Coordinates of C-alpha atoms in Angstrom, one line a residue:
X2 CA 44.0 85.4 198.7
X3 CA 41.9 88.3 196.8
X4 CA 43.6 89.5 193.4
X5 CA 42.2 92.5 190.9
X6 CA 43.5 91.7 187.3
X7 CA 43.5 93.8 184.4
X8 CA 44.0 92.3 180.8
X9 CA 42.3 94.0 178.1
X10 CA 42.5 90.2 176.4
X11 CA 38.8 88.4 176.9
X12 CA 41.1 85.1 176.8
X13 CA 43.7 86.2 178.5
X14 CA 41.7 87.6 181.6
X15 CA 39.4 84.3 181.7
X16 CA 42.6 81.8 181.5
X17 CA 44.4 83.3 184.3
X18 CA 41.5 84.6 186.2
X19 CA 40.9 80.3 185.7
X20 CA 43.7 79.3 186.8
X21 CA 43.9 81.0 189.9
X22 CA 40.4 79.3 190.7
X23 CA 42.1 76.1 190.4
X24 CA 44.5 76.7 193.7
X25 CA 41.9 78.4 195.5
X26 CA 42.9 82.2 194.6
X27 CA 39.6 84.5 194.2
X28 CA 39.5 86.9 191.6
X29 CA 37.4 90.0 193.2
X30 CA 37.3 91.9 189.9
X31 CA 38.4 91.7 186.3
X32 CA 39.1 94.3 184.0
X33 CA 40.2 95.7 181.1
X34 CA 41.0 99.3 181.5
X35 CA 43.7 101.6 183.7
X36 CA 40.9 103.5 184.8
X37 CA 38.6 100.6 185.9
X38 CA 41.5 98.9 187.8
X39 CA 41.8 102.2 190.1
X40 CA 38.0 101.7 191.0
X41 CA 38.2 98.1 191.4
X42 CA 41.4 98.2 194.0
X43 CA 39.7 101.1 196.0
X44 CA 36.6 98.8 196.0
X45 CA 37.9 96.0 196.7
X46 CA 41.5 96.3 198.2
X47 CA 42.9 93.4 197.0
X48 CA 46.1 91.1 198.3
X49 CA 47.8 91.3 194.7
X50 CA 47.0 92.9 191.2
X51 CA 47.8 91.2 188.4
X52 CA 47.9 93.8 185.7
X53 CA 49.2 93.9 181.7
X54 CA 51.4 97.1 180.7
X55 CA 48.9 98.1 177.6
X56 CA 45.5 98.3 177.5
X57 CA 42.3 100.7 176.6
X58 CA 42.4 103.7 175.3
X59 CA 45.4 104.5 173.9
X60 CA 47.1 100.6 174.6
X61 CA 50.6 102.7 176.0
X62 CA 50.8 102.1 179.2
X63 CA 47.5 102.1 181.2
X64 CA 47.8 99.1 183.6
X65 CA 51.4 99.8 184.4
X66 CA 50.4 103.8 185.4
X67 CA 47.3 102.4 187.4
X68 CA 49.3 100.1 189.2
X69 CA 51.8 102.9 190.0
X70 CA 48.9 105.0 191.4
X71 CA 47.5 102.1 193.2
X72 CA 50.6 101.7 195.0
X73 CA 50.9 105.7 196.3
X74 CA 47.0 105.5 197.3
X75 CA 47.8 102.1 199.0
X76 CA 51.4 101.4 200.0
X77 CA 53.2 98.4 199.7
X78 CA 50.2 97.0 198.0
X79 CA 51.7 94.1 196.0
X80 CA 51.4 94.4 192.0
X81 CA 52.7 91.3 189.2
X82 CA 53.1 93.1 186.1
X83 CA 52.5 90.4 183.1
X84 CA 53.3 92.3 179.6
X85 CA 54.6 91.5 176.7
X86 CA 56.7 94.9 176.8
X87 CA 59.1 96.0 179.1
X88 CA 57.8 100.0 179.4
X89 CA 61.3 101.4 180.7
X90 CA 60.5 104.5 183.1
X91 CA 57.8 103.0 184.3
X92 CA 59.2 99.7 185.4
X93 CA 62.2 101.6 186.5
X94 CA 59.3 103.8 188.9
X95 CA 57.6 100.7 189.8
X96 CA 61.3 98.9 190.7
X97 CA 62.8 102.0 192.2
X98 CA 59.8 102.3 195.2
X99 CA 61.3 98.7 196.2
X100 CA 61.2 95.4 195.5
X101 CA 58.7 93.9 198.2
X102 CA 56.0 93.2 196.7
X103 CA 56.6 94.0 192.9
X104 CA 56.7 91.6 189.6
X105 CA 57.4 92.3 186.2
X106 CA 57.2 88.9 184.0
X107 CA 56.8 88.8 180.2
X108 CA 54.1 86.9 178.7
X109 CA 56.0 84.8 176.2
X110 CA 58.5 83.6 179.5
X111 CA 55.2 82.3 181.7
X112 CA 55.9 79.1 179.6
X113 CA 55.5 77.1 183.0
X114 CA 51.7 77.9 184.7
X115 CA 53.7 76.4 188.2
X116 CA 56.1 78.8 188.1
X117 CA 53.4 81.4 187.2
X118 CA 51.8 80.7 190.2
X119 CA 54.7 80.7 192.3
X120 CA 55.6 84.4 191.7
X121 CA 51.6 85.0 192.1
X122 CA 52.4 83.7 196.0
X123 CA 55.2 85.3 195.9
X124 CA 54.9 88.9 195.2
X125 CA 51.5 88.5 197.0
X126 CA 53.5 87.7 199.8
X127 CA 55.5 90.6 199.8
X128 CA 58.8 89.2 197.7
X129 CA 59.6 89.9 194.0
X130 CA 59.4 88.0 191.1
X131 CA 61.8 89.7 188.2
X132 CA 62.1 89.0 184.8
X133 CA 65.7 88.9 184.0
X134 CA 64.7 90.0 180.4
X135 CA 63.0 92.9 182.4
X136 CA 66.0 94.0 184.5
X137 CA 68.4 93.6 181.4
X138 CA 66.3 96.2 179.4
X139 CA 66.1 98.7 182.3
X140 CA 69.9 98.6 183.0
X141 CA 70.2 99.3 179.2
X142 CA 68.0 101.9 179.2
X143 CA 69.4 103.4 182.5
X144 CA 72.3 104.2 180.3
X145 CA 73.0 107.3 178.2
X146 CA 70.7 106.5 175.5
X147 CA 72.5 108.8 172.8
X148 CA 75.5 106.6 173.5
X149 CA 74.2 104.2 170.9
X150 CA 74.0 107.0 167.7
X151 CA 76.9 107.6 165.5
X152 CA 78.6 110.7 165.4
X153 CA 76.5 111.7 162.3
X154 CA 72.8 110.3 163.9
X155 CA 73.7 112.6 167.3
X156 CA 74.2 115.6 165.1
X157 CA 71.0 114.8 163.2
X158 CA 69.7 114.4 166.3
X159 CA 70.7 118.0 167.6
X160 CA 69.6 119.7 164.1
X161 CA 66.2 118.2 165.0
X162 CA 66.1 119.5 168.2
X163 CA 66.7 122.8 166.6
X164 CA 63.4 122.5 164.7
X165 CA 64.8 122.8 161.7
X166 CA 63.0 120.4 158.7
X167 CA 64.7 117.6 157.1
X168 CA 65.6 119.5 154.3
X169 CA 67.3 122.0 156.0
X170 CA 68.8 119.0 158.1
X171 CA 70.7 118.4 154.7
X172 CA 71.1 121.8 153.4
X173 CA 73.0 122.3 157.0
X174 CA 75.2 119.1 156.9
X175 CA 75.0 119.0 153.1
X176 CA 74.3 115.7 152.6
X177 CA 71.2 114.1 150.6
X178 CA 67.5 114.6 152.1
X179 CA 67.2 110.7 151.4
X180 CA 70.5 110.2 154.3
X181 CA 68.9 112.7 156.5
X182 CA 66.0 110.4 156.5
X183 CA 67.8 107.3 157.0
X184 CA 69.9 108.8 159.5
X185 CA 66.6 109.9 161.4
X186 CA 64.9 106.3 160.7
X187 CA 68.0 104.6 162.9
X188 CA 68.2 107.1 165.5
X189 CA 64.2 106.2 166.0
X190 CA 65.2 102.2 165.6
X191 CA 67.9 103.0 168.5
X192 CA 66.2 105.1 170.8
X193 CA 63.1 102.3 170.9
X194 CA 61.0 104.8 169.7
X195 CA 58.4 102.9 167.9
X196 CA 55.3 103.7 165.5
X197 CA 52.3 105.3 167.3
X198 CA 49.1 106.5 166.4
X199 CA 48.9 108.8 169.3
X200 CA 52.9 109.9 169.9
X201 CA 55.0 111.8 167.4
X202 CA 58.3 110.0 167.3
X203 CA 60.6 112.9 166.3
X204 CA 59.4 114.8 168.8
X205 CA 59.9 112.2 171.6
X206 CA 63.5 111.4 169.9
X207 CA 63.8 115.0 170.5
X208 CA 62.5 114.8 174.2
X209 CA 65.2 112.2 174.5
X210 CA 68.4 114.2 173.2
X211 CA 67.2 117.2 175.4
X212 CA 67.2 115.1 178.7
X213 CA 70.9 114.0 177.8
X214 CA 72.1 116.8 177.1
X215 CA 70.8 118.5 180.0
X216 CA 72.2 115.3 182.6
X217 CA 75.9 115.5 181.0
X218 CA 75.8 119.7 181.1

């Protein structure tokens, strides 16, 4: 067996790219970028690719879209996803094509480096290997995602979408700037909308309400 991996973690990348050595597995290429995991799996087409979710430049989700595009430029080609994040539409995308050949495991569940290696054959071999952590999050996130705001958050929510600024969020519900904020903070907090350097939350949040709306019209 032949695997690509991509880890953008030096130690990471060696220990695995190790311990597949141990059992005989070669590694024809390790990287640590979306864009050099493309190149490596044309190069080399590999029997698995063992890729993490977030890596170089913007640490998102890199590995995850390069797998995805893998996988159209070489069908079926089997792909273990190991992350410490569960990157919902994605996953769902990488799921949805079928699950021969697929796996999504989180890092801080491959406690067991035998069982690690058992998905490795696995999904190499054209099964799946599944989180359950990993299918829990994308049937949560598979629901209406608003459903989760209070009445107040969701009409936060829609003043937002509006463009309107948070003070004339609270001029427009009159209530306080300081609950418009807090209101906005938990809507972020249940949407799963983290901090980013490169992604504006409230205009993702936004993103969000829009594609309800426009499902349940």
């Amino acid at each position: 067996m032949r695997v690509v991996i991509a880890e953008d973690s030096v130690l990471l990348r060696a220990g695995v790219q190790s311990l597949l050595a141990d059992v005989g597995i070669e590694t024809a290429a390790a990287v640590d970028n979306g864009d050099d995991l493309l190149v490596a799996i044309r190069d080399h087409r590999p029997d698995l690719v063992i890729a993490d979710v977030r890596m170089p430049p913007t640490f998102t989700d890199e590995g995850l879209r390069a797998a995805l595009a893998a996988r159209k430029e070489i069908p079926g080609l089997p792909v273990l996803v190991v992350s410490q994040y569960v990157e919902g539409s994605y996953a769902v995308d990488l799921i949805a094509e079928g699950t021969s050949g697929v796996g999504y495991l989180l890092k801080e569940r491959v406690a067991d480096v035998a069982d690690f290696l058992e998905a490795v054959r696995r999904v190499a071999g054209g099964g799946s290997a599944i989180d359950p952590d990993v299918v829990a999050q994308m049937l949560s996130r598979s629901r209406d995602p608003l459903e989760a705001l209070t009445a107040r958050e969701t009409e936060v929510l829609a003043q937002m979408a509006q463009g309107l600024s948070n003070t004339a969020i609270a001029k427009a519900l009159v209530v306080t700037q300081g609950a418009v904020e807090n209101h906005i903070s938990n809507i972020f907090a249940k949407l799963g909308l983290e901090a980013s350097r490169d992604q504006n939350r409230r205009i993702r949040a936004v993103l969000t309400y829009l594609d309800s709306t426009a499902v349940h019209a």
